[in-house]
């Protein structure tokens, strides 16, 4: 691929009657194959120097597809000069359609956290969109927004849910104390997401925090608690896993058996349970996982 910083190339671009098309395709290709290229100063400078005037016209076109593609390019090329214009357009809209969502993503990529407060104006804003926003913030701004979201002073459940989810998938273990506090949340969905995040983080300050969830009336809470037990190899809960192998919900039985396989003596435990567990469904599940373990050992 041509190096976009090459002086000869830049001279050719300046003299070309098709400079917009050529540079747009080149930078787009460069962005797609270069790690962290959306933050590349070179890409930002070239796009600002050669594409600003063109995009300023395109972003106001009547054609929806042209406006959307322009927003994608502004985001990908990290063109900060467009932040005021994108913000202006965002403030004028009153519905969360596809274009508004892309305005939010584009402005966030330019590191403007106001988009979170804008999203809060739309009760229908999805958790997925909030996660998209968090992904696009700079690391420092993101940490600030995550802390604010966990405090939840604005009572914005989708944002809090998205923040807890993002912390888990991003491996942000520094937030573990705040996540564990959510185990006491009155909202079951938040508690379940907190459990899922602990499972992703593979850390837990106190194993006894799982006791209420292992005996919860919510099968989702029981399921994620067993997954955490297996992931962290919390041997104190082997007996509980054996009991939950006979749970009324298939997913809980499955995750309990899977958790037992994480222990060094998991094969022995499963063999014993496949023969002696009082519940026939538990025996079946233990037998299936025992066979699975034997098969994996032979490979």
mmCIF file with all atom_site columns, N, CA and C in Angstrom, residues 120 125-127 130-131 148-150 152 155-165:
data_model
loop_
_atom_site.group_PDB
_atom_site.id
_atom_site.type_symbol
_atom_site.label_atom_id
_atom_site.label_alt_id
_atom_site.label_comp_id
_atom_site.label_asym_id
_atom_site.label_entity_id
_atom_site.label_seq_id
_atom_site.pdbx_PDB_ins_code
_atom_site.Cartn_x
_atom_site.Cartn_y
_atom_site.Cartn_z
_atom_site.occupancy
_atom_site.B_iso_or_equiv
_atom_site.pdbx_formal_charge
_atom_site.auth_seq_id
_atom_site.auth_comp_id
_atom_site.auth_asym_id
_atom_site.auth_atom_id
_atom_site.pdbx_PDB_model_num
ATOM 1  N N  . UNK A 1 120 ? -29.269 10.486 27.013 1.00 0.00 ? 120 UNK A N  1
ATOM 2  C CA . UNK A 1 120 ? -30.164 10.380 28.164 1.00 0.00 ? 120 UNK A CA 1
ATOM 3  C C  . UNK A 1 120 ? -31.531 11.002 27.894 1.00 0.00 ? 120 UNK A C  1
ATOM 4  N N  . UNK A 1 125 ? -33.090 4.795  23.960 1.00 0.00 ? 125 UNK A N  1
ATOM 5  C CA . UNK A 1 125 ? -31.685 4.538  23.625 1.00 0.00 ? 125 UNK A CA 1
ATOM 6  C C  . UNK A 1 125 ? -31.265 3.166  24.139 1.00 0.00 ? 125 UNK A C  1
ATOM 7  N N  . UNK A 1 126 ? -30.661 2.380  23.276 1.00 0.00 ? 126 UNK A N  1
ATOM 8  C CA . UNK A 1 126 ? -30.317 1.001  23.627 1.00 0.00 ? 126 UNK A CA 1
ATOM 9  C C  . UNK A 1 126 ? -29.015 0.915  24.419 1.00 0.00 ? 126 UNK A C  1
ATOM 10 N N  . UNK A 1 127 ? -28.864 -0.181 25.135 1.00 0.00 ? 127 UNK A N  1
ATOM 11 C CA . UNK A 1 127 ? -27.614 -0.461 25.843 1.00 0.00 ? 127 UNK A CA 1
ATOM 12 C C  . UNK A 1 127 ? -26.470 -0.551 24.842 1.00 0.00 ? 127 UNK A C  1
ATOM 13 N N  . UNK A 1 130 ? -25.166 2.877  23.979 1.00 0.00 ? 130 UNK A N  1
ATOM 14 C CA . UNK A 1 130 ? -24.351 3.417  25.071 1.00 0.00 ? 130 UNK A CA 1
ATOM 15 C C  . UNK A 1 130 ? -22.961 2.775  25.069 1.00 0.00 ? 130 UNK A C  1
ATOM 16 N N  . UNK A 1 131 ? -22.899 1.477  24.814 1.00 0.00 ? 131 UNK A N  1
ATOM 17 C CA . UNK A 1 131 ? -21.602 0.799  24.755 1.00 0.00 ? 131 UNK A CA 1
ATOM 18 C C  . UNK A 1 131 ? -20.774 1.341  23.591 1.00 0.00 ? 131 UNK A C  1
ATOM 19 N N  . UNK A 1 148 ? -19.065 8.008  36.849 1.00 0.00 ? 148 UNK A N  1
ATOM 20 C CA . UNK A 1 148 ? -20.315 8.766  36.970 1.00 0.00 ? 148 UNK A CA 1
ATOM 21 C C  . UNK A 1 148 ? -21.524 7.865  36.739 1.00 0.00 ? 148 UNK A C  1
ATOM 22 N N  . UNK A 1 149 ? -21.410 6.998  35.738 1.00 0.00 ? 149 UNK A N  1
ATOM 23 C CA . UNK A 1 149 ? -22.527 6.105  35.406 1.00 0.00 ? 149 UNK A CA 1
ATOM 24 C C  . UNK A 1 149 ? -22.830 5.141  36.545 1.00 0.00 ? 149 UNK A C  1
ATOM 25 N N  . UNK A 1 150 ? -21.798 4.640  37.212 1.00 0.00 ? 150 UNK A N  1
ATOM 26 C CA . UNK A 1 150 ? -22.010 3.694  38.307 1.00 0.00 ? 150 UNK A CA 1
ATOM 27 C C  . UNK A 1 150 ? -22.665 4.365  39.510 1.00 0.00 ? 150 UNK A C  1
ATOM 28 N N  . UNK A 1 152 ? -24.849 6.623  39.163 1.00 0.00 ? 152 UNK A N  1
ATOM 29 C CA . UNK A 1 152 ? -26.235 6.630  38.663 1.00 0.00 ? 152 UNK A CA 1
ATOM 30 C C  . UNK A 1 152 ? -27.111 7.697  39.321 1.00 0.00 ? 152 UNK A C  1
ATOM 31 N N  . UNK A 1 155 ? -30.255 8.334  37.481 1.00 0.00 ? 155 UNK A N  1
ATOM 32 C CA . UNK A 1 155 ? -31.176 7.191  37.385 1.00 0.00 ? 155 UNK A CA 1
ATOM 33 C C  . UNK A 1 155 ? -31.333 6.714  35.939 1.00 0.00 ? 155 UNK A C  1
ATOM 34 N N  . UNK A 1 156 ? -30.201 6.576  35.271 1.00 0.00 ? 156 UNK A N  1
ATOM 35 C CA . UNK A 1 156 ? -30.186 6.136  33.871 1.00 0.00 ? 156 UNK A CA 1
ATOM 36 C C  . UNK A 1 156 ? -29.784 4.661  33.837 1.00 0.00 ? 156 UNK A C  1
ATOM 37 N N  . UNK A 1 157 ? -30.773 3.775  33.867 1.00 0.00 ? 157 UNK A N  1
ATOM 38 C CA . UNK A 1 157 ? -30.496 2.343  33.935 1.00 0.00 ? 157 UNK A CA 1
ATOM 39 C C  . UNK A 1 157 ? -29.754 1.817  32.707 1.00 0.00 ? 157 UNK A C  1
ATOM 40 N N  . UNK A 1 158 ? -30.155 2.169  31.464 1.00 0.00 ? 158 UNK A N  1
ATOM 41 C CA . UNK A 1 158 ? -29.415 1.651  30.299 1.00 0.00 ? 158 UNK A CA 1
ATOM 42 C C  . UNK A 1 158 ? -27.935 2.017  30.327 1.00 0.00 ? 158 UNK A C  1
ATOM 43 N N  . UNK A 1 159 ? -27.620 3.242  30.763 1.00 0.00 ? 159 UNK A N  1
ATOM 44 C CA . UNK A 1 159 ? -26.220 3.664  30.838 1.00 0.00 ? 159 UNK A CA 1
ATOM 45 C C  . UNK A 1 159 ? -25.480 2.869  31.910 1.00 0.00 ? 159 UNK A C  1
ATOM 46 N N  . UNK A 1 160 ? -26.113 2.686  33.055 1.00 0.00 ? 160 UNK A N  1
ATOM 47 C CA . UNK A 1 160 ? -25.460 1.925  34.124 1.00 0.00 ? 160 UNK A CA 1
ATOM 48 C C  . UNK A 1 160 ? -25.243 0.480  33.693 1.00 0.00 ? 160 UNK A C  1
ATOM 49 N N  . UNK A 1 161 ? -26.252 -0.112 33.088 1.00 0.00 ? 161 UNK A N  1
ATOM 50 C CA . UNK A 1 161 ? -26.151 -1.487 32.605 1.00 0.00 ? 161 UNK A CA 1
ATOM 51 C C  . UNK A 1 161 ? -25.029 -1.604 31.579 1.00 0.00 ? 161 UNK A C  1
ATOM 52 N N  . UNK A 1 162 ? -24.988 -0.652 30.644 1.00 0.00 ? 162 UNK A N  1
ATOM 53 C CA . UNK A 1 162 ? -23.950 -0.658 29.606 1.00 0.00 ? 162 UNK A CA 1
ATOM 54 C C  . UNK A 1 162 ? -22.565 -0.504 30.220 1.00 0.00 ? 162 UNK A C  1
ATOM 55 N N  . UNK A 1 163 ? -22.452 0.343  31.228 1.00 0.00 ? 163 UNK A N  1
ATOM 56 C CA . UNK A 1 163 ? -21.156 0.580  31.871 1.00 0.00 ? 163 UNK A CA 1
ATOM 57 C C  . UNK A 1 163 ? -20.656 -0.670 32.587 1.00 0.00 ? 163 UNK A C  1
ATOM 58 N N  . UNK A 1 164 ? -21.558 -1.344 33.297 1.00 0.00 ? 164 UNK A N  1
ATOM 59 C CA . UNK A 1 164 ? -21.178 -2.584 33.985 1.00 0.00 ? 164 UNK A CA 1
ATOM 60 C C  . UNK A 1 164 ? -20.737 -3.633 32.970 1.00 0.00 ? 164 UNK A C  1
ATOM 61 N N  . UNK A 1 165 ? -21.478 -3.732 31.870 1.00 0.00 ? 165 UNK A N  1
ATOM 62 C CA . UNK A 1 165 ? -21.129 -4.684 30.811 1.00 0.00 ? 165 UNK A CA 1
ATOM 63 C C  . UNK A 1 165 ? -19.779 -4.345 30.196 1.00 0.00 ? 165 UNK A C  1
#
